[in-house]
Structures are given as structure tokens and as C-alpha cells.
Coordinates of C-alpha atoms in Angstrom, one line a residue:
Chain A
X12 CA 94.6 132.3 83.5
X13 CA 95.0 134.4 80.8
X14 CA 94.8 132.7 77.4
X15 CA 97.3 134.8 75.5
X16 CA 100.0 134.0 77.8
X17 CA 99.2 129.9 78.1
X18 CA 99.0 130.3 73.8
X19 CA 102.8 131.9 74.1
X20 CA 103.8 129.3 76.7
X21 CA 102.9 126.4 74.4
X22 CA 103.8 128.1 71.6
X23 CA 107.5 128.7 73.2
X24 CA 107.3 125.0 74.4
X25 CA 106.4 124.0 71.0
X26 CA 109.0 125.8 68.6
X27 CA 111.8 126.3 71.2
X28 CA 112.2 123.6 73.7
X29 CA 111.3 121.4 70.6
X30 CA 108.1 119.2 73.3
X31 CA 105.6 118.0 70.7
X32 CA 102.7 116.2 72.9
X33 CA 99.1 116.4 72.5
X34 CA 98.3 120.0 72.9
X35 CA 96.1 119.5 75.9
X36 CA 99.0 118.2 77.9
X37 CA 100.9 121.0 77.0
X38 CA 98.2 123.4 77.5
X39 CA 98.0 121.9 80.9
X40 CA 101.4 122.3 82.0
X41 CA 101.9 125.6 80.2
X42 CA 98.9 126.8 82.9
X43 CA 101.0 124.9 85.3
X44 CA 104.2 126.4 85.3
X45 CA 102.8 130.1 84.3
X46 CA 100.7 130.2 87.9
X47 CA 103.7 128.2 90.0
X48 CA 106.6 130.7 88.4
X49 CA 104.0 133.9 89.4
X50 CA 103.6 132.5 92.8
X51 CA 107.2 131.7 93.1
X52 CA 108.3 135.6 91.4
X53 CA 105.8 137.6 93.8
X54 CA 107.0 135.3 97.0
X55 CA 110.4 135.5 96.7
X56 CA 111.1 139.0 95.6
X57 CA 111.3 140.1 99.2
X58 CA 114.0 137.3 99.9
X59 CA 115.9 138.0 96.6
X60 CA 118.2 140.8 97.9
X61 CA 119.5 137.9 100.0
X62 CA 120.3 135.6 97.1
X63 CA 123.5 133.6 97.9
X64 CA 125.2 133.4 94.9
X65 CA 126.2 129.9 94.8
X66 CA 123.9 127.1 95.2
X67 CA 127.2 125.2 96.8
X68 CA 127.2 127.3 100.3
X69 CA 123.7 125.0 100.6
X70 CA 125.9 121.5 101.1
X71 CA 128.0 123.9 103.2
X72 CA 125.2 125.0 105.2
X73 CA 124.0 121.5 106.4
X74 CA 127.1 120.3 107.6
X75 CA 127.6 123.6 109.6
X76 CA 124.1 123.2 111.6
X77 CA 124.5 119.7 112.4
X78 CA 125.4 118.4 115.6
X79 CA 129.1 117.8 116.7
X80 CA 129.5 114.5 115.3
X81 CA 131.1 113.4 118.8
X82 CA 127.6 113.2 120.6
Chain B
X9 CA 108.5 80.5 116.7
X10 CA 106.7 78.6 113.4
X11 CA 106.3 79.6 109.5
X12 CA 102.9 81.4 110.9
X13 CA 104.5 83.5 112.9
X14 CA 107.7 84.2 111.0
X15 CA 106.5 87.2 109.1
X16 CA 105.4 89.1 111.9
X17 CA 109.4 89.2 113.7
X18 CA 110.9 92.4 113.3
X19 CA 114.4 93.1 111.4
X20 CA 115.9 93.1 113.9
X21 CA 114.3 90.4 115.4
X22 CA 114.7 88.2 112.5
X23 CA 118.7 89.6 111.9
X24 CA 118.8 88.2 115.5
X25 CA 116.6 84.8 115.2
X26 CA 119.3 83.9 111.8
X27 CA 122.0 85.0 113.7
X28 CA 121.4 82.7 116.8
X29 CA 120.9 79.8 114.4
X30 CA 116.9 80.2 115.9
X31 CA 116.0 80.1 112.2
X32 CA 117.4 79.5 109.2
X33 CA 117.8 82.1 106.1
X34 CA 116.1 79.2 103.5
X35 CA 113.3 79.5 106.2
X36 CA 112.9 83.4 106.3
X37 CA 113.7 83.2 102.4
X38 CA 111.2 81.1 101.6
X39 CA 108.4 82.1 103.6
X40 CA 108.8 85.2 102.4
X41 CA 108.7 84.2 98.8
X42 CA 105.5 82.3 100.0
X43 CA 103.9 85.2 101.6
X44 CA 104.7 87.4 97.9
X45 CA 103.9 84.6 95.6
X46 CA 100.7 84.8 97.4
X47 CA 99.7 88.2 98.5
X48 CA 101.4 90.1 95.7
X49 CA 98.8 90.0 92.9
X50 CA 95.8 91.6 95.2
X51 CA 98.1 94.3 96.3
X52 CA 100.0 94.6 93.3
X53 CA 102.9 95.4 94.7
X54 CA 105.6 93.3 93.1
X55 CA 107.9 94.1 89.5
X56 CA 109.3 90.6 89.8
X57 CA 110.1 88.3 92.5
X58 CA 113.7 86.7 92.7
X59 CA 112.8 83.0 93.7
X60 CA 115.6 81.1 92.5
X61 CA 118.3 83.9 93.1
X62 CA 116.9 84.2 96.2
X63 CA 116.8 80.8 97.7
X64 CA 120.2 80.3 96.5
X65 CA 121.8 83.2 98.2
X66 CA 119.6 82.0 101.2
X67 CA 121.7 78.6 101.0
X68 CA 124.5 80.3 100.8
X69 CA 124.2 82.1 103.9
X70 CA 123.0 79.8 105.6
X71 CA 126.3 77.8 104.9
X72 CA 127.9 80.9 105.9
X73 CA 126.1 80.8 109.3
X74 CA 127.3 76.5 109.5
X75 CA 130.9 77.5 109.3
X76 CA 130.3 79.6 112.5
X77 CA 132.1 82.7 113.3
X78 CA 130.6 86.5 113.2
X79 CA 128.1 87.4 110.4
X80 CA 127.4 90.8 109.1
X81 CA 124.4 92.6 110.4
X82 CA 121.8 91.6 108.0
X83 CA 122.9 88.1 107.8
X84 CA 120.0 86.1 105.6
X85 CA 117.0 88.6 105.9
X86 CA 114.9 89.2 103.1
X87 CA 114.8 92.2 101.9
X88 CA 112.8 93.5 98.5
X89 CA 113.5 97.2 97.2
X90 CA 112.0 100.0 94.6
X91 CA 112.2 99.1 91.1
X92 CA 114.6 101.6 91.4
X93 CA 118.1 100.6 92.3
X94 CA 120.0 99.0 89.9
X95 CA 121.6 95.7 90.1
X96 CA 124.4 94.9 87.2
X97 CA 122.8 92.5 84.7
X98 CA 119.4 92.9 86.0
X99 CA 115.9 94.0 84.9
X100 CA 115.1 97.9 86.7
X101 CA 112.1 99.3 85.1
X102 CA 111.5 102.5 87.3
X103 CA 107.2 102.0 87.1
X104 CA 107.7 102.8 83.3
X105 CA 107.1 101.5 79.7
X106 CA 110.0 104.4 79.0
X107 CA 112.1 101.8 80.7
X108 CA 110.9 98.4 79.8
X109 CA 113.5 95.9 79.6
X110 CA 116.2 98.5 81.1
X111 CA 119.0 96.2 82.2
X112 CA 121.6 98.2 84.0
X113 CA 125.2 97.7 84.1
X114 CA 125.9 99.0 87.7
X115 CA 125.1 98.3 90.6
X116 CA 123.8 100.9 93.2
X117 CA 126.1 102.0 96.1
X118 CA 123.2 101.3 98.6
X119 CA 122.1 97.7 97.3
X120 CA 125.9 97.0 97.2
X121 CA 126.1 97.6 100.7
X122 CA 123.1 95.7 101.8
X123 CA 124.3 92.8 100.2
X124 CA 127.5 93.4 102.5
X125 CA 125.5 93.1 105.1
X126 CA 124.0 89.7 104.3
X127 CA 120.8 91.0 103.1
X128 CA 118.6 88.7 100.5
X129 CA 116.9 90.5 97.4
X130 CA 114.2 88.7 96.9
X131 CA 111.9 91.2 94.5
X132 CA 112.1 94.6 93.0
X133 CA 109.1 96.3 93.7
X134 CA 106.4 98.4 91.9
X135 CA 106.7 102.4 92.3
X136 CA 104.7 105.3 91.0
X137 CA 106.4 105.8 87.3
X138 CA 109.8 107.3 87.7
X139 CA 108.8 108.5 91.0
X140 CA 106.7 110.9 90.3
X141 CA 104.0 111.1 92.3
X142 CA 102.7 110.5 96.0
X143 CA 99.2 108.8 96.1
X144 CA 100.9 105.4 94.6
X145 CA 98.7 105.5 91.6
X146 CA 100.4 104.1 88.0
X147 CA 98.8 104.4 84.6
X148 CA 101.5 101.5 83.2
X149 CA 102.0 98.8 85.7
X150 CA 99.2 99.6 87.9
X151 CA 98.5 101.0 91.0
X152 CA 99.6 99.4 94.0
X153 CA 96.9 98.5 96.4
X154 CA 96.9 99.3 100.5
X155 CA 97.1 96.5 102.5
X156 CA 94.7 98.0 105.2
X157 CA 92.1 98.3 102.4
X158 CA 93.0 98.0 98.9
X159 CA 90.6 100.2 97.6
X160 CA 92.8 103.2 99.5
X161 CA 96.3 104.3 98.2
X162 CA 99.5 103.2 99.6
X163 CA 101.2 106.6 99.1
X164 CA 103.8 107.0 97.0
X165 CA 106.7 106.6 95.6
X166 CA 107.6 103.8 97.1
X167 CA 104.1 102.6 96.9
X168 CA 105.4 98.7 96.9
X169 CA 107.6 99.0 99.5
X170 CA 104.9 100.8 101.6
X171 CA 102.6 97.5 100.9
X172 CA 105.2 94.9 101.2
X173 CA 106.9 96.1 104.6
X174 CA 102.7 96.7 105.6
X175 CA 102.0 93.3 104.4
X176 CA 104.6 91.2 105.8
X177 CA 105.9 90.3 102.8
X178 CA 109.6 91.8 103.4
X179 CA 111.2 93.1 106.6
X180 CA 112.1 95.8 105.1
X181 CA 112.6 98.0 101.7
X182 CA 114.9 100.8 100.3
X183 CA 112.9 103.9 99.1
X184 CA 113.3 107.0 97.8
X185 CA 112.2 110.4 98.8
X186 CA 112.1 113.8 96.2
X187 CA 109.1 115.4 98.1
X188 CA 108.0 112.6 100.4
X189 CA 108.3 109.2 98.7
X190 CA 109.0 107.3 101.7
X191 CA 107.3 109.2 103.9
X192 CA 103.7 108.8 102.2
X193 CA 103.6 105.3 102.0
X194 CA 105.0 104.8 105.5
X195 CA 102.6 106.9 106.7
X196 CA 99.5 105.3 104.3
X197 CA 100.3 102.0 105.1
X198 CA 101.4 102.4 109.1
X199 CA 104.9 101.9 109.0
X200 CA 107.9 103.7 109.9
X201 CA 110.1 105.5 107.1
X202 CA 113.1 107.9 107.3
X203 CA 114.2 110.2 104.7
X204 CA 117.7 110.7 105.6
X205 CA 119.6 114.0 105.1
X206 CA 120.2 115.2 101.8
X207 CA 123.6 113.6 101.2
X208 CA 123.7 111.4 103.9
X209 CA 123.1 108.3 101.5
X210 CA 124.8 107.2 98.2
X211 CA 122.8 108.0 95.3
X212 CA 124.8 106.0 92.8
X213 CA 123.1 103.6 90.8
X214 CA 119.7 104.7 92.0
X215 CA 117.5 106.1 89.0
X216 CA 117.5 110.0 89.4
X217 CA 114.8 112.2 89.7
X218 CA 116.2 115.4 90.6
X219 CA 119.3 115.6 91.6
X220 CA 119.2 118.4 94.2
X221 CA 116.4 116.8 96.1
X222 CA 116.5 113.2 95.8
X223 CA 117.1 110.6 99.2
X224 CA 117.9 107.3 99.7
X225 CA 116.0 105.6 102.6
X226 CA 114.5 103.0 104.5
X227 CA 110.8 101.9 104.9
X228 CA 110.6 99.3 107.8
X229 CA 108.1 98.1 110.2
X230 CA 109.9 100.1 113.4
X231 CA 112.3 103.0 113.9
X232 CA 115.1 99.9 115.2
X233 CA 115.2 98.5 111.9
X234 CA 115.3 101.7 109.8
X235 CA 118.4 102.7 111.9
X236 CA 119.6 99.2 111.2
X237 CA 119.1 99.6 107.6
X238 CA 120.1 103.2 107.5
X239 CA 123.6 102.2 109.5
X240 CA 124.4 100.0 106.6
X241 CA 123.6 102.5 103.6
X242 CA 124.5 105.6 105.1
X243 CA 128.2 106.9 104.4
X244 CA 130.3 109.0 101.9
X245 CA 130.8 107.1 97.8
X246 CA 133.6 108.4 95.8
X247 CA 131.1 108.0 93.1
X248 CA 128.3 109.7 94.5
X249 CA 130.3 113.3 94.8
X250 CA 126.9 115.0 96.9
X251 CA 127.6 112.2 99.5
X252 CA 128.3 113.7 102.5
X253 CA 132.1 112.8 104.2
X254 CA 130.8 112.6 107.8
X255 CA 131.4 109.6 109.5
X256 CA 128.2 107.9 110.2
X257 CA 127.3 106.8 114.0
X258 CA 125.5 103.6 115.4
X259 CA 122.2 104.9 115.1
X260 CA 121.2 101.4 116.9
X261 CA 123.4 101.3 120.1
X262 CA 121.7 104.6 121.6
X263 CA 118.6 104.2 120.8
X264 CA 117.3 103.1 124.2
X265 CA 118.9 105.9 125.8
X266 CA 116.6 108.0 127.3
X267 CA 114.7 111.4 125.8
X268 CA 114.3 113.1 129.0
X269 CA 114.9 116.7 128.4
X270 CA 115.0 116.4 124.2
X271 CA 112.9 119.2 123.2
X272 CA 110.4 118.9 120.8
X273 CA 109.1 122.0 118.5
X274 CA 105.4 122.4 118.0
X275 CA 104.6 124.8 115.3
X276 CA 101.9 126.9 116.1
X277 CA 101.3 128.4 112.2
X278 CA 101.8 127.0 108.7
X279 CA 101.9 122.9 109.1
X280 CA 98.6 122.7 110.6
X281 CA 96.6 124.5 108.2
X282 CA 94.9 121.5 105.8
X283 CA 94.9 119.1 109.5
X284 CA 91.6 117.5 109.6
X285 CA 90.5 117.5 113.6
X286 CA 90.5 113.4 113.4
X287 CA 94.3 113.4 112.9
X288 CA 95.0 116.4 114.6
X289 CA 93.9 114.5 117.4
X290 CA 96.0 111.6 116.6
X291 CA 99.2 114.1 116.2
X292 CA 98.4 115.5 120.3
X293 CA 98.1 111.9 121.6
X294 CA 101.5 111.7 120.0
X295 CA 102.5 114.2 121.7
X296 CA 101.4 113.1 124.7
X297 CA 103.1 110.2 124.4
X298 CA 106.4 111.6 124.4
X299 CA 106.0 114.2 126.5
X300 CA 105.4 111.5 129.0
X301 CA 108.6 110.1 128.3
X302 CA 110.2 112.8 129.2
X303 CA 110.4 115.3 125.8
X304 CA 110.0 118.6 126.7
X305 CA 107.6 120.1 124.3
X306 CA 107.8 123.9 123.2
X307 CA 106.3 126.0 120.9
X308 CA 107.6 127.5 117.8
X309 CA 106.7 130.0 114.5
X310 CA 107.7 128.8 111.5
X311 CA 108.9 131.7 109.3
X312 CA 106.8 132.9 106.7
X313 CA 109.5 131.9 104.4
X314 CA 108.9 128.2 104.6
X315 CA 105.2 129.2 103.1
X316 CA 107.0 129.0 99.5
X317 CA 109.1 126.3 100.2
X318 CA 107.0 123.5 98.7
X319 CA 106.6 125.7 95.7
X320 CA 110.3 125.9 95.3
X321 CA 110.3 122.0 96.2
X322 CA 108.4 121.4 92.9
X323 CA 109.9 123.9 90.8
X324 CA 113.3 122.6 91.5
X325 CA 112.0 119.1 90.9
X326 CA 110.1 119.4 88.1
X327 CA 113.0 121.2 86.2
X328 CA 115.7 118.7 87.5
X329 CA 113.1 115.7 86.1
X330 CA 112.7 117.2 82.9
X331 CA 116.2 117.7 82.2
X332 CA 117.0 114.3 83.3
X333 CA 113.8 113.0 80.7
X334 CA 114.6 115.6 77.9
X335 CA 115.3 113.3 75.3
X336 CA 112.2 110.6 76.1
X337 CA 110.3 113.9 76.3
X338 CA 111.0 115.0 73.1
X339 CA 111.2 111.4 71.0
X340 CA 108.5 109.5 72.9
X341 CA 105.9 111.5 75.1
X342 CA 103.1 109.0 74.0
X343 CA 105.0 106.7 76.2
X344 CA 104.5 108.5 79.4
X345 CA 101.4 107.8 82.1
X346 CA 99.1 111.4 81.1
X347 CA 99.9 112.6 84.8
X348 CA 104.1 111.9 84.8
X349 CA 104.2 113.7 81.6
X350 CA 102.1 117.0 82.4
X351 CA 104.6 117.4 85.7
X352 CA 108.2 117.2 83.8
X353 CA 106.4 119.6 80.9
X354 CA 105.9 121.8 83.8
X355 CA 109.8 121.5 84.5
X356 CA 110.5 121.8 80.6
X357 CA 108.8 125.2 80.4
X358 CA 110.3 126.8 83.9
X359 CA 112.2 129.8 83.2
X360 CA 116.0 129.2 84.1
X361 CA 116.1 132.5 86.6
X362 CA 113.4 130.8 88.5
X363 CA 114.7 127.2 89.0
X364 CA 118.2 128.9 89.9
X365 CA 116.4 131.4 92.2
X366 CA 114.7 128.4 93.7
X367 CA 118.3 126.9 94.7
X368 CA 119.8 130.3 95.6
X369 CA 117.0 130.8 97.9
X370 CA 117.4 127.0 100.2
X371 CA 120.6 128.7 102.2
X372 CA 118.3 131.6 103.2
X373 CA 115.7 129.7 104.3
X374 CA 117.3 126.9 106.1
X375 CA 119.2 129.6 107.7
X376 CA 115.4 130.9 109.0
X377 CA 114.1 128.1 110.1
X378 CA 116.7 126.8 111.6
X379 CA 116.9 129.8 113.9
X380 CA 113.0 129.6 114.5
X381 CA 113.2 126.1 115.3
X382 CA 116.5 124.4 116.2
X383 CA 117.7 127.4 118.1
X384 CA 114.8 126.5 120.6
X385 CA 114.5 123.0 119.9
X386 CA 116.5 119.2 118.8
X387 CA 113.2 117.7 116.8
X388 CA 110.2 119.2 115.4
X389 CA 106.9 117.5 115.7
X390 CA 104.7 118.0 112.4
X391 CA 101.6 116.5 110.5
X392 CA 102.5 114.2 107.5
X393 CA 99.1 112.8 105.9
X394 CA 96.2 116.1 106.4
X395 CA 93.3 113.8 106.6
X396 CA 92.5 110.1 106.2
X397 CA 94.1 107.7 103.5
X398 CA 92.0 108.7 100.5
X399 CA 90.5 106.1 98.5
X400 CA 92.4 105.6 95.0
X401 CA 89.1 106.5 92.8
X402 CA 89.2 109.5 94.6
X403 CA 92.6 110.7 93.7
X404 CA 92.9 109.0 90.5
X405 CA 93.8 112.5 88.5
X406 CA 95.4 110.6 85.9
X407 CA 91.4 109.8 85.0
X408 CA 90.1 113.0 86.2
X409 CA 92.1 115.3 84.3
X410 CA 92.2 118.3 86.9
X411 CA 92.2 119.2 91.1
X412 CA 95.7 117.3 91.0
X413 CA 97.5 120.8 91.5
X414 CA 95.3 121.6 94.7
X415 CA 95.4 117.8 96.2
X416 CA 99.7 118.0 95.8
X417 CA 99.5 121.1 97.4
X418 CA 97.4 120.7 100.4
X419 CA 99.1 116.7 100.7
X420 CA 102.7 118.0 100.1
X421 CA 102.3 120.7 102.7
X422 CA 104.4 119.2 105.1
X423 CA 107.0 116.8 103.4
X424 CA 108.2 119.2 100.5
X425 CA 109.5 122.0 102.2
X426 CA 111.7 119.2 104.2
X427 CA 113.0 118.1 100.9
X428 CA 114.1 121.3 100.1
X429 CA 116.2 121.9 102.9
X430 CA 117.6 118.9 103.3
X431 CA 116.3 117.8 106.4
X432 CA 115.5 114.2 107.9
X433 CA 112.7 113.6 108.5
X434 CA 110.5 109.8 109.6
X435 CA 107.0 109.2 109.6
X436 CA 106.3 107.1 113.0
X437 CA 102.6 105.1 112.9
X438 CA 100.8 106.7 115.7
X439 CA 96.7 105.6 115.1
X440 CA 93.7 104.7 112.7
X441 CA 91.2 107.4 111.4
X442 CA 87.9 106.2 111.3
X443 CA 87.9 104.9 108.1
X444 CA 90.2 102.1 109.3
X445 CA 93.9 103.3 107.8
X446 CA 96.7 104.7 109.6
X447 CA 97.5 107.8 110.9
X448 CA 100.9 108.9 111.2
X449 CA 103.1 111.9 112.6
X450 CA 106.6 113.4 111.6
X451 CA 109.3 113.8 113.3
X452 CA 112.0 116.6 111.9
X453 CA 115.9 117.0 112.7
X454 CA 118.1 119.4 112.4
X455 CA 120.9 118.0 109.1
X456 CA 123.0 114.9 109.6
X457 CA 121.1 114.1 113.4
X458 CA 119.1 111.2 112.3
X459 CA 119.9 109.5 116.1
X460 CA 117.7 111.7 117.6
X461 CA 115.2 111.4 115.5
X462 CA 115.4 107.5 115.6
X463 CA 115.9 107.6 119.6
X464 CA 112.7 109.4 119.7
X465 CA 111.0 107.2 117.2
X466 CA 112.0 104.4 119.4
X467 CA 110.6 105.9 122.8
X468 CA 108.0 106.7 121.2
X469 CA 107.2 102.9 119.9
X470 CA 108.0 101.5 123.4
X471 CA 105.1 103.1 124.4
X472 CA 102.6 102.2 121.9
X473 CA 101.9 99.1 119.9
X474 CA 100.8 101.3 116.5
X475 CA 103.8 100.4 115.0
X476 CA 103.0 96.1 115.7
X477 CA 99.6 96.2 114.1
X478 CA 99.5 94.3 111.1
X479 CA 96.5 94.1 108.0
X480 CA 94.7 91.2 108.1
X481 CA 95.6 89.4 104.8

């Protein structure tokens, strides 16, 4: 992990989102989040052109696969 | 039957015994406040236990039952649930010292309707703090110990209901389930567990932990008594808006109907990746099993889209937590167990376009897999646990400081993604690994069709005794 970007990370954490832990914590999730958000960018660019654009067609979704509730 | 026996009936089997006038509720109360009074301090699995409360609702029903006439389903059983859902007026201190001395002023939509039912709360029990975590382990209150061996983890989230329903303490327990909290310590401590459908249970009243993931459920001892106790909690609440409005069918009556011809999905990629050969062994016994009773058994491929589904599951859910904790956070990190506290920073720092992506994304997926699976299938047959109950020195990262990333991710392989679409799922007891825990296997449906997976669950324990076996305590 590069250092420069966990230093930003905490920094950012620090002086924007106002989180004032020990450093080592921080440091920790700063590493955390920076590897989980890469792995999550380079995975899901090939799905992202198929982006619905509202998370409420999910709670749609379910109820259309289900069964017919006269089973 | 006599007070040695009593612990080892069923729900349903005790439901039945009160209802018949066989035993008396002050008899299954009691004995069960005997049995946690006495076995709670070596597991550790106990916030508080409701004796006096207790044996007066017991009295109460038990007059109920001397009046004559019908009683509701859960008439007089004891029941004991997470530290988790809130009762109006009493202590619910979510495995925290963030909480301590929390006294709601509600109480939760699925305790509300258990004590419809009859049901006796008779403890609130221990959980991994706020939820967050799945090997049971807590820095504040303790960790809860495995009944099978206490040196092994129960599981967690619902690491006390795990031991309790394990231990015959309770007949049964409501958990919760972000990323498998009631499937872990169902599977870790041999019993059977059901996370409902996303929206299928009332979350009102229930401490959050994110709200786009989180599921009410049962932890029992068979799949007959989780769909007793899910037919009681399950339905639409006005005050939970995410509740779903379909009606909710007798998931007890059919269970005895038979499976032939149910197909059941085998994955042949992804779930099986981190499987030691001991449980996978377990897992095609299992399948055995129920092919014999007449499941028809196909093969599947899981999209490669489910591969960053777990990922997803934890981004959403660390975000959700932290915004939930943002305050606390801020004004009082120092009070937070070291490993609760790096996971919602994790959520504090995700970038916004990445948690929204991560909901955007659960249409597109479910869409896949159901396709892949449920177009060729009604169930889908998957790992739960990779390897053997673990011991809790060995996954005690809140002490080791580092390799919790890599044991989540290789544990969480198969539960998370599950959370993230919204999926039932139950973990059914189906062996012990050589080390002497249980082994378990999970069974997957497609949204709102918990009856098949509890008809299944039920074939499936008529022909093995897995689900009987008790600890020696």
C-alpha cells in the first residue's frame, strides 16, 4: 500500500470527516478502505454501464422473482 | 417427561407439551431459568436473565391455559433473544459500553409479536458489540463461549443465542443477520438458523446496523421451530416502511410435504473455493441425503459477478454502520472494542460514489444470478463455515492486530453475498469435523420462498439426527 495515499486518507479522515482516534486505528482503516474501494472500482467498472439508477427497483426486484404467493 | 429431560423437547414439542396441559409454563420457565442460572457463566452467554419477570408471565399463562379455550402458538415457551431488540422500559445494551445503561422506549415489532404469541422472555443475550463481527468474540462484555468446546467460537453475531439454543438453555432466540449473524453461530454451534428475506421481517425496534442489509431471524434447534418462530415475526409494520406487504404463508403446515422433484443447485465455481476436504465431505453427504429424498440435484455457474458481491456486502455495511455511529465516532472512539471501531472507520472514509455504486449494482446482480441459478433450479446448496470451528485464540484479531481482513474474507465467502441480494438463506447441522464441532450446510432460495427452504430443511432433518445432538454440559 502506498504510504502517500494512506497519509492522505488519514489526513482527509482527520480534518474532514472530523474522526480523531489513535492514529494506528485510523491508519488501519485508512489501508482498509483504500484496498476494498480499488478492488470494488476495478471490479465493477465492467458492470457500471448497467448501473440502475435507483437503488429502489432493488425492493422491486425481489418481489418480482419470488414465487406466486398462491403456492 | 421429567425436569431432566425437559430441555432437550423441541419448540414445537414444548409449544405442544404446554398446550396439552403435559407441562406447565412455571415448569418450562423455571427449568429454564435453572439451566441459565447455571450454565450461563461458563459459556458466557447471558446480558441478564429475567427471573422474576419471567416466572410471573409464566403464572400468568399458565392461568391462561386453566381458563381453557385456544392459546396462541407459543403459549408459555421460553424464549431469550439478542441484546438487541428493545423492550420499552428495559435495559438493551447491544454488546457495548457505547450503550451501557441504554433503556429504550419502544418496543420492537418482532418481540411485540412473540409476546402475542405467548412466548416468555426470559434473558437478553450477549452479542458481538453492535453486531459487528462473526467469530462471537467481544472486547467489552466478553466473548461468548461454544458449548461443544468453549475454547472454540460460537460464531457471531448472535453469538448467545447460538450457545443458548446449543446449550439447552432456551428453545429458541431471535437473531440478526448483516453478513451472516445467524448463520455463523447456527452453524458453529449445530443448530438450525434462517435469515429471512430482506424485508420479510419488521426491523422496528431492533438496534440498526445497516439498514440496507440488516435481517430479523430465528436461531432454533430444528427447521419446525424456526418456521414456527419465523410465522409469528414475519409480516408487513407500518413502522418498519422496508417491510415487505406480502402476505406471509404457514411455513409449518407444508412442511412435511414431500421434496420429490425440488431441484437443488450445486455450484460448480466460486463457493467452494476456501472448502477444506473434511467439510466438503460433510456438504456431499448432505447432498446425498436429499437427493435420496427425492431432490433432484443439478449443476450450476455462478456468475463472475457474485465474485464482488461480498466486497460490496462490506462496503455497504461498513458505510451504513458508520453513518448510523457517526456521532459516538466522533465524541467517544476510546469507547469502542479496537476491532468494532477500525470496521465503521473503514465505512467513515468510503467514498460516497462507491457505497452508492455498491447499491446501484445489487439489481444487476440479483438479476445474474438469479438467471444462473433459479432459472434452473428452486434451492441452492452452498458451504457456510470453510473449515472447522476455529478456536477463539486463534481468531482473536482484536489481540492480534492484523490477518482479520483475510479471515472475513475467506469466512464471509459464502454468507455476504446472500446478504447483499437479499436472499434467505438457513444453515441446517449436517456433521462434526474432527475436532469435535459442527459442520453445517446452506441452503439458499430464491426472495420471499422461505417454505421451500424450511420443507427442505425439514426432509432433510427427518433423515438425520445432526440436528438432536446436544453438548454435554
Amino acid at each position: 500500500m502506498n504510504n502517500k495515499r494512506v497519509e492522505i486518507a488519514v489526513a482527509w479522515a482527520e480534518e474532514v470527516q472530523a474522526l480523531s482516534p489513535a492514529s494506528n486505528d485510523l491508519t488501519a482503516s485508512a489501508e482498509g478502505v483504500l484496498k476494498s474501494s480499488d478492488l470494488a472500482r476495478n471490479t465493477s467498472s465492467d458492470l457500471g454501464m448497467k448501473f440502475e439508477t435507483e437503488p429502489s427497483n432493488f425492493i422491486k426486484l425481489l418481489d418480482e422473482l419470488a414465487p406466486d404467493d398462491d403456492r | 417427561m421429567t425436569a431432566n429431560t425437559l430441555h432437550e423437547l423441541t419448540l414445537a414439542d414444548a409449544a405442544r407439551a404446554v398446550r396439552s396441559g403435559e407441562v406447565s409454563s412455571l415448569e418450562l420457565t423455571t427449568h429454564a431459568l435453572t439451566r441459565l442460572e447455571q450454565h450461563s457463566p461458563a459459556l458466557n452467554c447471558t446480558a441478564a436473565i429475567y427471573a422474576d419477570e419471567a416466572r410471573k408471565a409464566a403464572q400468568v399463562a399458565d392461568d391462561i391455559s386453566a381458563r381453557g379455550g385456544e392459546t396462541p402458538a407459543l403459549h408459555g415457551v421460553p424464549l431469550a433473544h439478542k441484546d438487541m431488540y428493545y423492550r420499552a422500559g428495559w435495559t438493551s445494551e447491544n454488546g457495548s459500553r457505547v450503550r451501557k445503561g441504554h433503556v429504550p422506549d419502544i418496543t420492537s415489532a418482532a418481540v411485540e409479536k412473540l409476546d402475542h404469541a405467548g412466548a416468555i422472555d426470559v434473558a437478553r443475550l450477549n452479542m458481538v458489540e453492535f453486531a459487528l463481527g462473526i467469530t462471537g468474540h467481544n472486547e467489552i462484555t466478553g466473548h461468548v463461549r461454544n458449548p461443544w468446546n468453549t475454547d472454540h467460537i460460537t460464531g457471531g453475531s448472535s453469538s448467545g443465542s447460538g450457545a443458548a439454543v446449543a446449550a439447552r438453555l432456551v428453545y429458541g432466540s431471535l437473531g440478526s443477520d448483516t453478513g451472516g449473524s445467524i448463520r455463523f453461530p447456527a452453524a458453529c454451534c449445530g443448530i438450525t438458523g434462517i435469515k429471512p428475506t430482506y424485508g420479510r421481517v419488521s426491523r422496528y425496534g431492533a438496534m440498526p446496523l445497516a439498514q440496507s442489509l440488516d435481517c430479523v431471524g430465528p436461531l432454533a434447534r430444528t427447521a419446525e421451530d424456526c418456521a414456527l418462530l419465523l410465522g409469528v415475526i414475519a409480516g408487513h409494520d407500518e413502522r418498519d416502511p422496508l417491510s415487505n406487504q406480502r402476505s406471509v404463508p404457514d411455513y409449518v403446515s407444508g412442511l412435511a410435504d414431500s421434496v420429490s422433484g425440488v431441484r437443488i443447485a450445486v455450484p460448480n465455481n466460486l463457493f467452494y473455493d476456501p472448502v477444506t476436504d473434511e467439510v466438503r465431505a460433510h456438504l456431499e453427504n448432505s447432498l446425498a441425503v436429499l437427493r435420496d429424498a427425492g431432490a433432484e440435484i443439478v449443476e450450476v455457474t455462478i456468475p463472475d459477478s457474485m465474485a464482488v458481491a461480498n466486497l460490496l456486502n462490506n462496503l455497504i455495511g461498513a458505510t451504513e454502520g458508520a453513518a448510523f455511529h457517526s456521532r459516538w465516532l466522533r465524541e467517544r472512539p476510546e469507547d469502542y472494542g479496537r476491532t468494532t471501531l477500525v470496521r465503521f472507520l473503514t465505512g467513515a472514509m468510503c467514498p460516497a460514489d462507491r457505497y452508492l455504486e455498491a447499491l446501484n449494482l445489487r439489481s444487476v446482480i440479483l438479476k445474474e444470478f438469479s438467471e444462473a441459478v433459479f432459472s434452473k433450479a428452486d434451492l441452492l446448496h452452498v458451504p457456510l463455515m470453510p473449515g472447522p470451528v476455529p478456536t477463539l485464540e486463534e481468531t482473536d484479531f482484536g489481540t492480534k492486530k492484523e490477518g482479520f481482513a483475510e479471515f472475513l474474507a475467506a469466512t464471509g465467502h459464502c454468507t455476504r453475498c446472500f446478504n447483499y441480494l437479499g436472499l434467505p438463506a438457513a444453515s441446517i447441522p449436517c456433521g462434526f469435523t474432527g475436532n469435535g464441532l459442527p459442520v453445517s450446510f446452506q441452503l439458499v432460495g430464491r426472495p420471499f420462498d422461505e417454505v421451500a427452504i424450511l420443507r427442505m430443511a425439514y426432509a432433510y432433518q427427518q433423515e438425520t439426527d445432526w440436528h438432536t445432538r446436544s453438548p454435554d454440559m
